[in-house]
Each structure stands twice: as structure tokens, then as C-alpha cells.
Tab-separated table of C-alpha atoms and ligand atoms in Angstrom:
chain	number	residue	atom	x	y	z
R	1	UNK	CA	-23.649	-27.093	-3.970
R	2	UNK	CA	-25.403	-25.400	-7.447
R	3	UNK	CA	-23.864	-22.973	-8.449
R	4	UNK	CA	-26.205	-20.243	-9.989
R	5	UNK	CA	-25.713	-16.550	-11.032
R	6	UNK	CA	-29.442	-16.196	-11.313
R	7	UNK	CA	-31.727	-16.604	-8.953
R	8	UNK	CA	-32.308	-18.872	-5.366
R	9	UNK	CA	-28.950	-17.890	-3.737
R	10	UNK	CA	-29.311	-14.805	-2.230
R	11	UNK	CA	-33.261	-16.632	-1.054
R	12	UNK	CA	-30.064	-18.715	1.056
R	13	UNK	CA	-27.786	-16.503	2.264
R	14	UNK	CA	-31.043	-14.193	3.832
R	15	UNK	CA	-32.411	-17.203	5.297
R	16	UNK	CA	-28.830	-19.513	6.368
R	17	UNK	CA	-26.987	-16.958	7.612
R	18	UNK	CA	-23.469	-15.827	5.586
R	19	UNK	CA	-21.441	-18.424	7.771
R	20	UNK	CA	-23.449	-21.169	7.311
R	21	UNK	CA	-23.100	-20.346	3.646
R	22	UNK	CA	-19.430	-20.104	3.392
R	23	UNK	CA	-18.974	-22.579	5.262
R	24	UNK	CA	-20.935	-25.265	2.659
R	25	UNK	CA	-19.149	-22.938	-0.315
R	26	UNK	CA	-16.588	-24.957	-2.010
R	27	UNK	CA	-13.477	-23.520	-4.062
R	28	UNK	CA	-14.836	-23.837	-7.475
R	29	UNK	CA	-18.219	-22.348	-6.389
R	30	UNK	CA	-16.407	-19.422	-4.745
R	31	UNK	CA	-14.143	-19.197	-8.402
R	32	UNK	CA	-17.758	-19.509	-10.027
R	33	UNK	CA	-19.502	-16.901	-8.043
R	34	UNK	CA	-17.142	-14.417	-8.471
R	35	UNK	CA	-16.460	-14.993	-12.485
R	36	UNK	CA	-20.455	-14.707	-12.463
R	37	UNK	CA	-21.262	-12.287	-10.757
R	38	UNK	CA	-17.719	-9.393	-9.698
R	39	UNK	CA	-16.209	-7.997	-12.596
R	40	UNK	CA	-13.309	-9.115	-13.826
R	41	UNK	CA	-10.811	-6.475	-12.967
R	42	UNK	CA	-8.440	-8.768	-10.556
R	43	UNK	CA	-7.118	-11.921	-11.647
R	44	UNK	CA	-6.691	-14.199	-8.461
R	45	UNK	CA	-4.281	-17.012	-7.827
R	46	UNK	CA	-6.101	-20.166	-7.646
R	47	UNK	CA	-6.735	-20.352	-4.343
R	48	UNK	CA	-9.977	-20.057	-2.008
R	49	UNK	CA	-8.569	-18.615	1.493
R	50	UNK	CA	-10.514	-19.515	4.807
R	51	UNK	CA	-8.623	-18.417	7.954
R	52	UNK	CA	-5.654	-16.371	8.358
R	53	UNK	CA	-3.480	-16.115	11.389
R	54	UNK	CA	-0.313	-14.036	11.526
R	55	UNK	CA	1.623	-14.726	8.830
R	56	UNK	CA	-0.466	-17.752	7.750
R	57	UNK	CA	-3.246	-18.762	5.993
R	58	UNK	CA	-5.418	-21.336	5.294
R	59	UNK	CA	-7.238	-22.279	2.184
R	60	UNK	CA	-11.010	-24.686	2.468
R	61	UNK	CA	-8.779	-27.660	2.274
R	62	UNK	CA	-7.042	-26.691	5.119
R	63	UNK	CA	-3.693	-26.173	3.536
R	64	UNK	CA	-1.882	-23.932	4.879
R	65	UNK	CA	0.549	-20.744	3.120
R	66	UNK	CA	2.672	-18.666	4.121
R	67	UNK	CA	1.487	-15.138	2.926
R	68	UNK	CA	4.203	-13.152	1.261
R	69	UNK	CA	1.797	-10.616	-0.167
R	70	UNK	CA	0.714	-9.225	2.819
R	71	UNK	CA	-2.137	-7.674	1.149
R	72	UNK	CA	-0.110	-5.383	-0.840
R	73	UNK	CA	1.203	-4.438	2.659
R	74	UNK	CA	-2.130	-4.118	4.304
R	75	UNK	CA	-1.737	-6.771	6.739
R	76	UNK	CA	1.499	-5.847	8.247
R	77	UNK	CA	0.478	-6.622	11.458
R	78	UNK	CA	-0.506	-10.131	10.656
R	79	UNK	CA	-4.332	-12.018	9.637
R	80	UNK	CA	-6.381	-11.077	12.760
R	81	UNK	CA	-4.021	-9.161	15.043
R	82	UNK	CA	-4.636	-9.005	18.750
R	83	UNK	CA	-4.170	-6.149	19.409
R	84	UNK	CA	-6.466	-4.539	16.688
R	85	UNK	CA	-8.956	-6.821	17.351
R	86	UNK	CA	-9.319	-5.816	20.729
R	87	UNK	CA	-9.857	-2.018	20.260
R	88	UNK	CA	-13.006	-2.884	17.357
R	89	UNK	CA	-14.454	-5.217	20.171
R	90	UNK	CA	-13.993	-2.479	22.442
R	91	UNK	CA	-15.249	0.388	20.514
R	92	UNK	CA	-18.371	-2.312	19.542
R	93	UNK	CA	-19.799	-1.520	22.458
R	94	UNK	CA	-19.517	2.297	22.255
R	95	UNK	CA	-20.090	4.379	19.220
R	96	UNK	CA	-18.476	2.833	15.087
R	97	UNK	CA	-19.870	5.806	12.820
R	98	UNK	CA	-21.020	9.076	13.026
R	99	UNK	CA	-19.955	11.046	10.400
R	100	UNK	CA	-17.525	14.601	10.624
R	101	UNK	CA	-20.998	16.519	11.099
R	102	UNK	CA	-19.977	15.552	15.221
R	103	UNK	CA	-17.198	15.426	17.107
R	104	UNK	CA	-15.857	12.324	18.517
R	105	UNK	CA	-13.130	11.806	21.069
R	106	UNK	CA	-11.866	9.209	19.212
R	107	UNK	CA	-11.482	10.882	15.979
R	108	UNK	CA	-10.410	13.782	17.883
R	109	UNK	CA	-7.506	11.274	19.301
R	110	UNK	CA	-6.919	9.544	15.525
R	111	UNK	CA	-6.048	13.373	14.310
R	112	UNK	CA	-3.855	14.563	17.385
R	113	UNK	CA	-2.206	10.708	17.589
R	114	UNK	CA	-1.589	10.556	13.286
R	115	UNK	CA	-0.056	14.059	13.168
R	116	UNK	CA	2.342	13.089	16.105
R	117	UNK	CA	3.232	9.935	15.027
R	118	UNK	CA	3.995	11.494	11.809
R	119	UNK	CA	6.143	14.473	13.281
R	120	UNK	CA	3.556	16.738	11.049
R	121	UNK	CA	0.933	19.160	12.262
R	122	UNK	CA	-2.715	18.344	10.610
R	123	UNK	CA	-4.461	15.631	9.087
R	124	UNK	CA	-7.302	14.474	7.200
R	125	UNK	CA	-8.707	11.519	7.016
R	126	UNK	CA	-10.150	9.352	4.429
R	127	UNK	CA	-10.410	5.700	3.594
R	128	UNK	CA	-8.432	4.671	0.499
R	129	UNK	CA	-5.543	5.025	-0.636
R	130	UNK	CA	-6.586	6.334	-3.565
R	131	UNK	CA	-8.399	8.923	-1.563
R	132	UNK	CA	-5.803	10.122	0.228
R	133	UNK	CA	-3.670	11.288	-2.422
R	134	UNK	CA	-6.602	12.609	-3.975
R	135	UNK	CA	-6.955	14.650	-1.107
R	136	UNK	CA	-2.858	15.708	-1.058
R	137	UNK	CA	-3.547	16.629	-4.865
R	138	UNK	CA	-6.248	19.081	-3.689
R	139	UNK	CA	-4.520	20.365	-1.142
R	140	UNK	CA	-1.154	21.025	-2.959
R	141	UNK	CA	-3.879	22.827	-5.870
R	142	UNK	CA	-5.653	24.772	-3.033
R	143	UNK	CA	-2.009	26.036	-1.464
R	144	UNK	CA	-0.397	27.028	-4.798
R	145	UNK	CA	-3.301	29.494	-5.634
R	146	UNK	CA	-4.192	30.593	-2.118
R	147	UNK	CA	-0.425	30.806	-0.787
R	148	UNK	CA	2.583	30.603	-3.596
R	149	UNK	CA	0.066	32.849	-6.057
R	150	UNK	CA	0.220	30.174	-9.163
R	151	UNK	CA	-2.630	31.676	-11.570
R	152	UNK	CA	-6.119	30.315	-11.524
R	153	UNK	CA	-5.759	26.801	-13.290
R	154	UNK	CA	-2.340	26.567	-14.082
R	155	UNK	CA	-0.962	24.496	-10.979
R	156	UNK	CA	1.647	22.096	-12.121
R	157	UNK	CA	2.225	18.625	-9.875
R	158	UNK	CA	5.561	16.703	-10.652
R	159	UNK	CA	4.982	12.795	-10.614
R	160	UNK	CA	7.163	10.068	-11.577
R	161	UNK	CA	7.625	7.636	-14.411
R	162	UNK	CA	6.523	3.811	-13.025
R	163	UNK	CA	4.480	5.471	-10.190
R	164	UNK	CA	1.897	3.718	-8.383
R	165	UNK	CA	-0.339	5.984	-6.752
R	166	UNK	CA	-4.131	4.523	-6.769
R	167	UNK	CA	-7.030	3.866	-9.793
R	168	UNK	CA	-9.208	6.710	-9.716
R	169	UNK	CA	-9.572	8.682	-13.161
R	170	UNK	CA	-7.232	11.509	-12.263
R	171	UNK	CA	-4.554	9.132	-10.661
R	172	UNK	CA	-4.324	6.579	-13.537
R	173	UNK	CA	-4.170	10.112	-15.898
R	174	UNK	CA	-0.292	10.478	-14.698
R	175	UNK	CA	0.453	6.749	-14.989
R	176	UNK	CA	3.131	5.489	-17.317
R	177	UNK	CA	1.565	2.396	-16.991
R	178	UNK	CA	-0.458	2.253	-20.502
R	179	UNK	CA	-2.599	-0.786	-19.226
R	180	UNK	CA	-3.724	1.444	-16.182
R	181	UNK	CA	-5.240	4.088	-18.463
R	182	UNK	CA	-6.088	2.647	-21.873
R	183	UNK	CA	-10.057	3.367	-22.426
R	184	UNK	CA	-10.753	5.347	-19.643
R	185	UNK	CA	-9.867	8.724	-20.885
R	186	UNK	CA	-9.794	12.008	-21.250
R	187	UNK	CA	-7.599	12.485	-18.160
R	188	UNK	CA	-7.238	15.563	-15.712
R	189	UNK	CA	-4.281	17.576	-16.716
R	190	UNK	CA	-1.738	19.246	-14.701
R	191	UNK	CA	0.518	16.680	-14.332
R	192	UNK	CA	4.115	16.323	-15.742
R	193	UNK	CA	5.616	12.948	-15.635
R	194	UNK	CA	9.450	13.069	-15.504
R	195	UNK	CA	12.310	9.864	-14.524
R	196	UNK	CA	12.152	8.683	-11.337
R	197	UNK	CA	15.658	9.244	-9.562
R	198	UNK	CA	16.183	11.945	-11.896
R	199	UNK	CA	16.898	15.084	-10.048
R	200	UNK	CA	18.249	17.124	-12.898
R	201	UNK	CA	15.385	15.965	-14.975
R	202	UNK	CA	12.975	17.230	-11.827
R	203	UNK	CA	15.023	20.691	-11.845
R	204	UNK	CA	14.238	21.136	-15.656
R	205	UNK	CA	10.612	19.860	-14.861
R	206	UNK	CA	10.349	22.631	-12.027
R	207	UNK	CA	8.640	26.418	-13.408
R	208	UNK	CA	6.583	29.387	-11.442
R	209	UNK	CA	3.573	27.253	-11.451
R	210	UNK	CA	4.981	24.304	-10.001
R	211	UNK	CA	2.765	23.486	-6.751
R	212	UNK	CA	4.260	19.863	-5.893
R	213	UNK	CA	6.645	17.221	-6.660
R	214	UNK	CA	4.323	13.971	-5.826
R	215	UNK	CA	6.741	10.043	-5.518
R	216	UNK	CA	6.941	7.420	-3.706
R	217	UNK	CA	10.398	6.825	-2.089
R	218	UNK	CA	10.332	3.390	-3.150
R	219	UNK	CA	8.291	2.401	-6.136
R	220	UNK	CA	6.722	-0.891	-4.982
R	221	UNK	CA	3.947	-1.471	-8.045
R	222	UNK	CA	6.468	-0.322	-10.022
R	223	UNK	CA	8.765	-3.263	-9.354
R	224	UNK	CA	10.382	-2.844	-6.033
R	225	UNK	CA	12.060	0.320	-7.472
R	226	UNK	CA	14.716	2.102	-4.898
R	227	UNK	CA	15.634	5.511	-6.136
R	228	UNK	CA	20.117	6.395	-5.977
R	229	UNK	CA	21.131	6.878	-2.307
R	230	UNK	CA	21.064	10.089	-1.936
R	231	UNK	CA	18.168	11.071	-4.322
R	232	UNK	CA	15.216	11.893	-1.743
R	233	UNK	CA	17.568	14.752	-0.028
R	234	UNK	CA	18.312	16.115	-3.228
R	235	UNK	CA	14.852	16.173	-3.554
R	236	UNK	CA	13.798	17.717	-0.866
R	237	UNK	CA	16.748	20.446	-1.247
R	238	UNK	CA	15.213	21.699	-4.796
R	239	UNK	CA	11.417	21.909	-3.492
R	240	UNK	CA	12.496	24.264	-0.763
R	241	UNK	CA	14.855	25.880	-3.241
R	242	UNK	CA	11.946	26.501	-5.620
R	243	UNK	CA	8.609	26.787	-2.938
R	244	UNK	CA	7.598	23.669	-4.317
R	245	UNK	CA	5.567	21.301	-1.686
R	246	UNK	CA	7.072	17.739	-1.436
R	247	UNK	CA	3.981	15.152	-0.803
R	248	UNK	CA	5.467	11.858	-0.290
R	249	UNK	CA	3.171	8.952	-0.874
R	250	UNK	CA	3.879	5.927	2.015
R	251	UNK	CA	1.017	4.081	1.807
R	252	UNK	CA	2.783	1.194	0.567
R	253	UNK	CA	6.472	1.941	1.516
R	254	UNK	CA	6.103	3.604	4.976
R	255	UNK	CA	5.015	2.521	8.605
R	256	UNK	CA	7.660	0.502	9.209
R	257	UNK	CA	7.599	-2.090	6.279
R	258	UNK	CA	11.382	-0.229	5.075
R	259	UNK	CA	12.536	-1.017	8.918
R	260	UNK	CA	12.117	2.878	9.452
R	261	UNK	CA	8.748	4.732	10.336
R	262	UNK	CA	8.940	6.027	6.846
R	263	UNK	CA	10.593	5.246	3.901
R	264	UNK	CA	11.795	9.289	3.645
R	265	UNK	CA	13.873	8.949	6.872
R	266	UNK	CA	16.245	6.756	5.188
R	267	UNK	CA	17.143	10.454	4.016
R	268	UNK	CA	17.153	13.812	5.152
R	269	UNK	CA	13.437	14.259	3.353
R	270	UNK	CA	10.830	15.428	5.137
R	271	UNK	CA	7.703	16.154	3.386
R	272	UNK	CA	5.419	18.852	3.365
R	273	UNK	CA	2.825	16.694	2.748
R	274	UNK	CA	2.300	12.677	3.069
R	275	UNK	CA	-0.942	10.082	1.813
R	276	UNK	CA	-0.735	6.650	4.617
R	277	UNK	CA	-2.957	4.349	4.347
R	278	UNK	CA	-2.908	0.736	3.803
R	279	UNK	CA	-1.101	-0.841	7.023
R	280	UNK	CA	-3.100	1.833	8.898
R	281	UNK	CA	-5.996	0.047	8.924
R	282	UNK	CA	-4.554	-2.851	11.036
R	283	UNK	CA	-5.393	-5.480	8.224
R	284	UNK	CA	-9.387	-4.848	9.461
R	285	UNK	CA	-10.485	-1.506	7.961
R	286	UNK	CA	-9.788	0.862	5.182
R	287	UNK	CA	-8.326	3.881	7.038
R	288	UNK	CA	-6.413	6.368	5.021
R	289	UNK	CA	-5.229	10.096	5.319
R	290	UNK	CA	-3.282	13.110	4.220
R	291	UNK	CA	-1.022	14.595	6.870
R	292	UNK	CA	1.110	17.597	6.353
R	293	UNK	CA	2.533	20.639	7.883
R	294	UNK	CA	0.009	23.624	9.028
R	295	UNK	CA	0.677	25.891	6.092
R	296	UNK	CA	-0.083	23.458	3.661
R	297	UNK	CA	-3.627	21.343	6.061
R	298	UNK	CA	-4.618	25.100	6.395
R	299	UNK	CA	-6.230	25.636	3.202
R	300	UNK	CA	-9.293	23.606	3.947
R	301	UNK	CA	-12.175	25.299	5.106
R	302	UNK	CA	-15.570	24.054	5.766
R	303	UNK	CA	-16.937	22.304	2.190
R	304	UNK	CA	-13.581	21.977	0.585
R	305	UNK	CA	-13.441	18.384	1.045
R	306	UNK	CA	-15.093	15.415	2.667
R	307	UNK	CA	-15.703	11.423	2.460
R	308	UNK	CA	-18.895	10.108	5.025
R	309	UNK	CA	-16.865	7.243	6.442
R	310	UNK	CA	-13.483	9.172	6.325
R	311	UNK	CA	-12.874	9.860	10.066
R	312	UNK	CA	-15.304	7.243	11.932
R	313	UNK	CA	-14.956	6.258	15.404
R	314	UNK	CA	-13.973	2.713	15.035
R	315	UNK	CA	-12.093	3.683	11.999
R	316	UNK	CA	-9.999	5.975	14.634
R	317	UNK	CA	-9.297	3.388	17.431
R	318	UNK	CA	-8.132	0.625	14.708
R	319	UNK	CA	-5.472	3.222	13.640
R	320	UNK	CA	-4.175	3.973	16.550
R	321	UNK	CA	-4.372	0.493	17.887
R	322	UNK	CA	-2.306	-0.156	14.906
R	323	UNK	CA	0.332	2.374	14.819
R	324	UNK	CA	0.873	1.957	18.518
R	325	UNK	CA	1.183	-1.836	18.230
R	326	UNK	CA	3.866	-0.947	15.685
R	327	UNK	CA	6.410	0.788	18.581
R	328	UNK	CA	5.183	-1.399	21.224
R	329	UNK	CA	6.022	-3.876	19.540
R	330	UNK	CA	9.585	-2.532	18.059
R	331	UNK	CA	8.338	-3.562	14.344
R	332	UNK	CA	11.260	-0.863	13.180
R	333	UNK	CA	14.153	-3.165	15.070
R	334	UNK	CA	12.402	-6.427	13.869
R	335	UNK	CA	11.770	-5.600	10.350
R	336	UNK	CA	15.510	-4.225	9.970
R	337	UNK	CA	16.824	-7.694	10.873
R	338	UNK	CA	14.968	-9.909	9.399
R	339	UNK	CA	14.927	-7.567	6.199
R	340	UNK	CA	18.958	-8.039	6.275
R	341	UNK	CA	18.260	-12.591	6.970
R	342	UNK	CA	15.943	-12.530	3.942
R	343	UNK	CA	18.603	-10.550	2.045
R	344	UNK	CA	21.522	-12.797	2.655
R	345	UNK	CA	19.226	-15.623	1.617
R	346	UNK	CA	18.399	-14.166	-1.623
R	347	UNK	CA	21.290	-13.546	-2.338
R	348	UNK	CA	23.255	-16.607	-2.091
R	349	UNK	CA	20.658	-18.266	-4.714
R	350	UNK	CA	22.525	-20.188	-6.568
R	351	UNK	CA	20.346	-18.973	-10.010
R	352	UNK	CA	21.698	-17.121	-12.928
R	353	UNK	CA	18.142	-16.581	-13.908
R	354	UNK	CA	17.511	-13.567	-10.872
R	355	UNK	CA	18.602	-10.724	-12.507
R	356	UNK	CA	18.339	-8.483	-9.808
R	357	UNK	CA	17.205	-8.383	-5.521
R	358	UNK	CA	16.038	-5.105	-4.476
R	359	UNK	CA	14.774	-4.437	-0.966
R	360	UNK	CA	14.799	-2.797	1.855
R	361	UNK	CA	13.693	-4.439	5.189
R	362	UNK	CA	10.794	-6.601	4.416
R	363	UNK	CA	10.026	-4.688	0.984
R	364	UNK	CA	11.423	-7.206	-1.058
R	365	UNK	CA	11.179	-7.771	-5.044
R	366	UNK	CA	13.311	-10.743	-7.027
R	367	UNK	CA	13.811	-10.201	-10.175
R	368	UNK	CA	13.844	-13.419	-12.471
R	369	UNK	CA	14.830	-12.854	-16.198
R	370	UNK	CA	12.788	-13.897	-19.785
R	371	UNK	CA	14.146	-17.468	-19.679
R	372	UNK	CA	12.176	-18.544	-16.424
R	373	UNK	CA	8.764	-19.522	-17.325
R	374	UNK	CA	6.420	-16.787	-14.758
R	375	UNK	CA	3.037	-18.705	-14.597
R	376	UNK	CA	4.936	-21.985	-14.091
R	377	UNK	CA	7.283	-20.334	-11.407
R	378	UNK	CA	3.936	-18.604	-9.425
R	379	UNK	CA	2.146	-21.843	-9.778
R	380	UNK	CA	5.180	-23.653	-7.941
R	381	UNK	CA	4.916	-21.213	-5.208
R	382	UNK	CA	1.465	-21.925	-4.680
R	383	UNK	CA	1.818	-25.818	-4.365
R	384	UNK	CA	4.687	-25.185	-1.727
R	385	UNK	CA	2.723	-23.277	0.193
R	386	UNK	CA	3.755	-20.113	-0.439
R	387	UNK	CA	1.466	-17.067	-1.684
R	388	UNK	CA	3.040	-13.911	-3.505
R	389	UNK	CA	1.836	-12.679	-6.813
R	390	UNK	CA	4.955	-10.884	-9.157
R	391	UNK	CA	4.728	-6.672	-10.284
R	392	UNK	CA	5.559	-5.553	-13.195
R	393	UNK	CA	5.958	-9.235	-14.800
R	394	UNK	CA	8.982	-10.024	-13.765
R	395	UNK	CA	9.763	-9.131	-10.154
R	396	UNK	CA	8.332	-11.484	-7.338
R	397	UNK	CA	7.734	-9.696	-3.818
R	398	UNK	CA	8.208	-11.022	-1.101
R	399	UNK	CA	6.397	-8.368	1.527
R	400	UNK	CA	5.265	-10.748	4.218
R	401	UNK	CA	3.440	-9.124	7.315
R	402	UNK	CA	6.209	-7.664	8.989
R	403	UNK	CA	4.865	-10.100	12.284
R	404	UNK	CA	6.091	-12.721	10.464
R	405	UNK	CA	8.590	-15.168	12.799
R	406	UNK	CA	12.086	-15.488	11.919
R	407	UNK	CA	11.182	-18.995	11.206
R	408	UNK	CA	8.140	-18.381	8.650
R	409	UNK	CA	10.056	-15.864	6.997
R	410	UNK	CA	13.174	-19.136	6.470
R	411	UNK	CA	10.549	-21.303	5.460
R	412	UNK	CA	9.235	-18.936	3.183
R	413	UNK	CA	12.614	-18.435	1.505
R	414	UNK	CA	13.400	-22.231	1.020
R	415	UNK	CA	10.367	-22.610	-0.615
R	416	UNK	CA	11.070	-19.701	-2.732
R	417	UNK	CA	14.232	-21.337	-3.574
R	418	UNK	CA	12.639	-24.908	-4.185
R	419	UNK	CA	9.994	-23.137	-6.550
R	420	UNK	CA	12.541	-21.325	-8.407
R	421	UNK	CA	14.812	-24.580	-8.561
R	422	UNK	CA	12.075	-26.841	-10.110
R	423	UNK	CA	11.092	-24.143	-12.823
R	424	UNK	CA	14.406	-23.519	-14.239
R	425	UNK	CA	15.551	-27.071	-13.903
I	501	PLP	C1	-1.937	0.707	-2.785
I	501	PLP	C2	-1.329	2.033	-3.071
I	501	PLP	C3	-2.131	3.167	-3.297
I	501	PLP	C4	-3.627	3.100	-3.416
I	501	PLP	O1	-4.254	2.634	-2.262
I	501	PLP	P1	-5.748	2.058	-2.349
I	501	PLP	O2	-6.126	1.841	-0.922
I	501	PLP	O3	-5.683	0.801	-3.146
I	501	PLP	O4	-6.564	3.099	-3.023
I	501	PLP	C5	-1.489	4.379	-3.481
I	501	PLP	N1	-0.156	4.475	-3.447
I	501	PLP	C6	0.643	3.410	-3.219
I	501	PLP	C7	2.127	3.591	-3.170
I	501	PLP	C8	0.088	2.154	-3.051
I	501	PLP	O5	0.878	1.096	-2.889
């Protein structure tokens, strides 16, 4: 097919139909397309993916990968889940969007369902990630004036050093991640950035206008990053020592993909406030939201906050499709086991070049020092059929949908092994 990025195409696609189209779409026209015509913000492996299934996919070859990525833990219930599937074909023939200026029963159900499953009282929902702890920041802002008395515009949030916590403007302002922010200045401020796992450095960080201490329990962007045992409690301890909300962000780390609900219940941390998102969505839809005790969900009133798609019908049933296929389905028990196989595995490498395996359950990052050649080793995994891209340059992850079968995940670690054994010799 011709590829063009000016006109004739879209003439096609109107009159084909988008399957006939991608279905006569080859990979270099898909690479060419999307050079043309998205901006170049992501920088995909080589590879033009066709069907998933679980925790495989197929490229238009037909070759087929196991997927390690996961979708940044998106897909945690596997490519094209049953049991998600089934509640949007359900809900097709009901009601899919609405708005918040109605009720719904199923929203109604999303918000009483989310705040139980969390063990907190309210919730709000959004879409994105990103949204969601835009929407904790607001709240934590909106509580320390209204509730602890902080004065007008001098609300202090706590964040960690190699925190991931979405791209919007104010988010990427309290990265430590220079490539996150450079050019896109001036930044919100409000935000002190301290050590992550550093709880005296978060008691010297801590004054009268502190309103929240914002982390992740386990940094994933940030390289797999799991804080001392014993760190989250201690956390906890000084932010009800010093009426200082703790917001935890799980959207990567939580619903299961640790082998517990959350990543905070490794711990004796319970947040006042939490962002999910992510594995929410059942792999299908972006469904996001900000759950947190009563004191803190409160503060909204009518106008404070909003998103037009945040809290749709379908939206609603594909969450709680997906968090209830998660305890039907005893993801907690599976994840927990396999998490401990994949371990061993890594483990008994037989390569001086991993510097370091950090993981818990299927949140899993290897970490391969400067001598092994990084493009070579991710192209490797790619020919063997295995898909994972690396954080933080050095540290491969290996966060497969947690659905994946004892033997996909053994596959996927031999071939891990084979890649790693042909780059370093
Ligand atoms: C992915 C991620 C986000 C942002 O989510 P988006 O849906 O991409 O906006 C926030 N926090 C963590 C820990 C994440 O992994």
C-alpha cells in the first residue's frame, strides 16, 4: 500500500471501513503513518501488534510474544479478558455515557463498589492516571485550608525523589526526572521533593503548612524501586503525628500486581487518600479515581472539580467487572506464587552483568550493569519473542499480566535468560 501523510487516506478509511484498512496496513506503513502523522513523544519497539490474547500477542506476521509489559500494568487481566468483555457487551445494549449531570445506577454501584473494595469511604472518578492524582492534589489543597487551617496559598505537598506520578504540567513540576520537565516550564509550586525511603529526611521536610506526603510504595518508573521494610509504617506514623494526609499513589503498584490488594498492606499504611487507575480499566478503558476517607472526599462541593467522561456508565461496569474478576479469580494467591517462581529464576542467572533483581510478586525489574550493550539486549528480546521495554536505562521489567500461566511466565524467563546470554557472550 502508498503510504501518504497528505491527502487520499482518510478518502479510504471513510469509505473501506477501519478493519478493512488495518487489515491491508503493513508494518512499515503503520511505522510510517505514525512517524508522519503522531508526534513523536513515544519511541516504540519495532513491532506492529495485531491480536492479543491473555498474556500473548501477535504481531501482522503472526509471530507471536509473550507480553512482559503489560501495558505499564494496564492489562493485568490479560489482552481481551472475558470477563470484562462481557460486562461492555452487556452494558452496549443499555446506556455507555451520560455525564455526572445524571445519576446512573451503575456509577452509583462503581462509587459504593471502589470505596469498599478499597476499605475507604468516598471516591471520585476520573479517567487517567494523571487525573487522578491531580484530583488527590486538589483535594489534599482544599482539606489543608478548609480543615487543618494552612494559610491561603501556602499548602505544602511532600513528594519523592525518582517519583513517577503522570505528565501533566503540575505533575512533571515535582519530577526529579530532568528529561520529564526540561522546556515545559514554569512549574506549579508547592511541592518539596525529599529521598525516597528517607523518613528522617520526610520529618525535617514536615512544617505547619504541610497538607500531604504524596509516594508511591514502590517506585516502578523509577526503576522497580522498593522503599526499606519497614519505611511505609514509619510513614504513616509521622503523618498522623503531624495532621499530615498520606495519599498513596497505586496506580501502577496496587490491585494486586504486588500479590496484595495494595502495595501499602505490605505495611501497616493506610492512606488517607489513594489515585488507582491503570489495571482498573480491565485493559479496555481508561478508568481512574481518587478514593479516600470522608474527612478528606468531603471537601468537594458542587463545581470544585469535574472531567465529562470521568464516571460513565460503561466506564463503571468495566471497573467493577475488573476488580471483581481480580478476587474471583484469587489474582492475590496467584500473583504471590508465581512472583516467588519468577524470583528463584532470576536469581539463579548465572550473569555477573545483573547488578541487582528487585520485585515483588509480578512487579519485577532486572537490573543489568554498563558493560551489557541495552539496545542489543532489548532487540534480543524481541526476536525471542518476548516484549518488555527497560526504565530508567538500565532495569528491564518484567510485569506480565498477572493472568499469565505458570508456563508463559517459564517461557518468558528462558527467553530472558537466552537474550541476556547472547548479548554478553
Ligand atoms: C502510569 C502512572 C501514572 C499516570 O497514569 P496515566 O494513566 O498514564 O496518566 C501515575 N502514577 C503511576 C505510579 C503510574 O505508574
Amino acid at each position: 500500500m502508498a503510504v501518504c501523510s497528505g491527502t487520499g487516506m482518510w478518502q479510504d478509511i471513510k469509505e473501506k471501513g477501519v478493519l478493512a484498512m488495518v487489515q491491508g496496513l503493513s508494518y512499515e506503513d503503520s511505522v510510517a503513518l505514525t512517524q508522519a502523522n503522531g508526534t513523536h513523544n513515544y519511541k516504540p519497539l519495532p513491532v506492529n501488534v495485531a491480536r492479543g490474547d491473555g498474556a500473548l500477542l501477535w504481531d501482522t506476521d503472526g509471530k507471536e510474544y509473550i507480553d512482559c509489559l503489560g501495558a505499564y500494568s494496564a492489562v493485568s487481566h490479560g489482552h481481551l479478558a472475558p470477563t470484562v468483555i462481557k460486562a461492555v457487551r452487556d452494558q452496549l445494549d443499555r446506556v455507555t455515557m451520560t455525564s455526572r449531570a445524571y445519576y446512573t445506577s451503575e456509577v452509583a454501584l462503581f462509587l459504593h463498589g471502589v470505596a469498599e473494595f478499597c476499605e475507604l469511604d468516598m471516591v471520585c472518578p476520573m479517567n487517567s492516571g494523571a487525573e487522578a492524582i491531580e484530583t488527590c492534589i486538589k483535594l489534599a489543597r482544599k482539606w489543608a485550608y478548609t480543615v487543618k487551617g494552612v494559610p491561603a496559598d501556602q499548602a505544602e505537598i511532600i513528594v519523592f525523589e525518582d517519583n513517577f506520578h503522570g505528565r501533566t504540567t503540575t505533575i512533571v513540576g515535582f519530577s526529579s526526572e530532568e528529561g520529564y520537565k526540561r522546556h515545559f516550564g514554569p512549574f506549579t509550586p508547592g511541592f518539596k521533593v525529599i529521598p525516597f525511603g528517607d523518613i528522617d529526611a520526610l520529618k525535617a521536610a514536615i512544617t505547619p503548612n504541610t497538607a500531604a506526603v504524596l509516594g508511591e510504595p514502590i517506585q516502578a518508573e523509577g526503576g522497580i524501586l522498593i522503599p526499606p521494610d519497614g519505611f511505609l509504617a514509619e510513614v504513616r506514623r509521622v503523618c498522623t503525628a503531624n495532621n499530615v494526609l498520606l495519599c498513596w499513589d497505586e496506580i501502577q503498584c496496587g490491585l494486586y500486581r504486588t500479590g496484595k490488594k495494595f502495595s501499602w498492606m505490605h505495611e501497616e499504611a493506610k492512606p488517607d487518600l489513594m489515585a488507582i487507575g491503570k489495571a482498573l480499566g480491565g485493559g479496555l478503558l481508561p478508568v481512574s479515581a481518587a478514593v479516600g476517607t470522608k474527612e478528606v472526599m468531603e471537601v468537594f462541593q458542587p463545581g470544585d472539580h469535574g472531567s465529562t467522561f470521568g464516571g460513565n456508565p460503561l466506564g463503571s461496569v468495566v471497573a467493577l467487572a475488573a476488580l471483581a474478576e481480580m478476587e474471583t479469580a484469587n489474582y492475590g494467591e496467584r500473583v504471590t506464587r508465581l512472583g516467588a517462581m519468577a524470583l528463584d529464576f532470576l536469581l539463579a542467572m548465572p550473569f555477573k552483568q545483573v547488578k541487582e533483581v528487585r520485585s515483588r510478586g509480578l512487579l519485577i525489574g532486572v537490573e543489568v550493569d554498563e558493560t551489557v550493550d541495552v539496545p542489543a539486549l532489548t532487540a534480543q528480546l524481541l526476536a525471542n519473542g518476548l516484549l518488555t521495554k527497560q526504565t530508567r536505562q538500565r532495569t528491564y521489567r518484567l510485569t506480565p499480566p498477572l493472568v499469565i500461566t505458570e508456563d508463559q511466565l517459564m517461557e518468558a524467563l528462558r527467553r530472558f535468560e537466552k537474550s541476556l546470554a547472547a548479548v554478553v557472550g
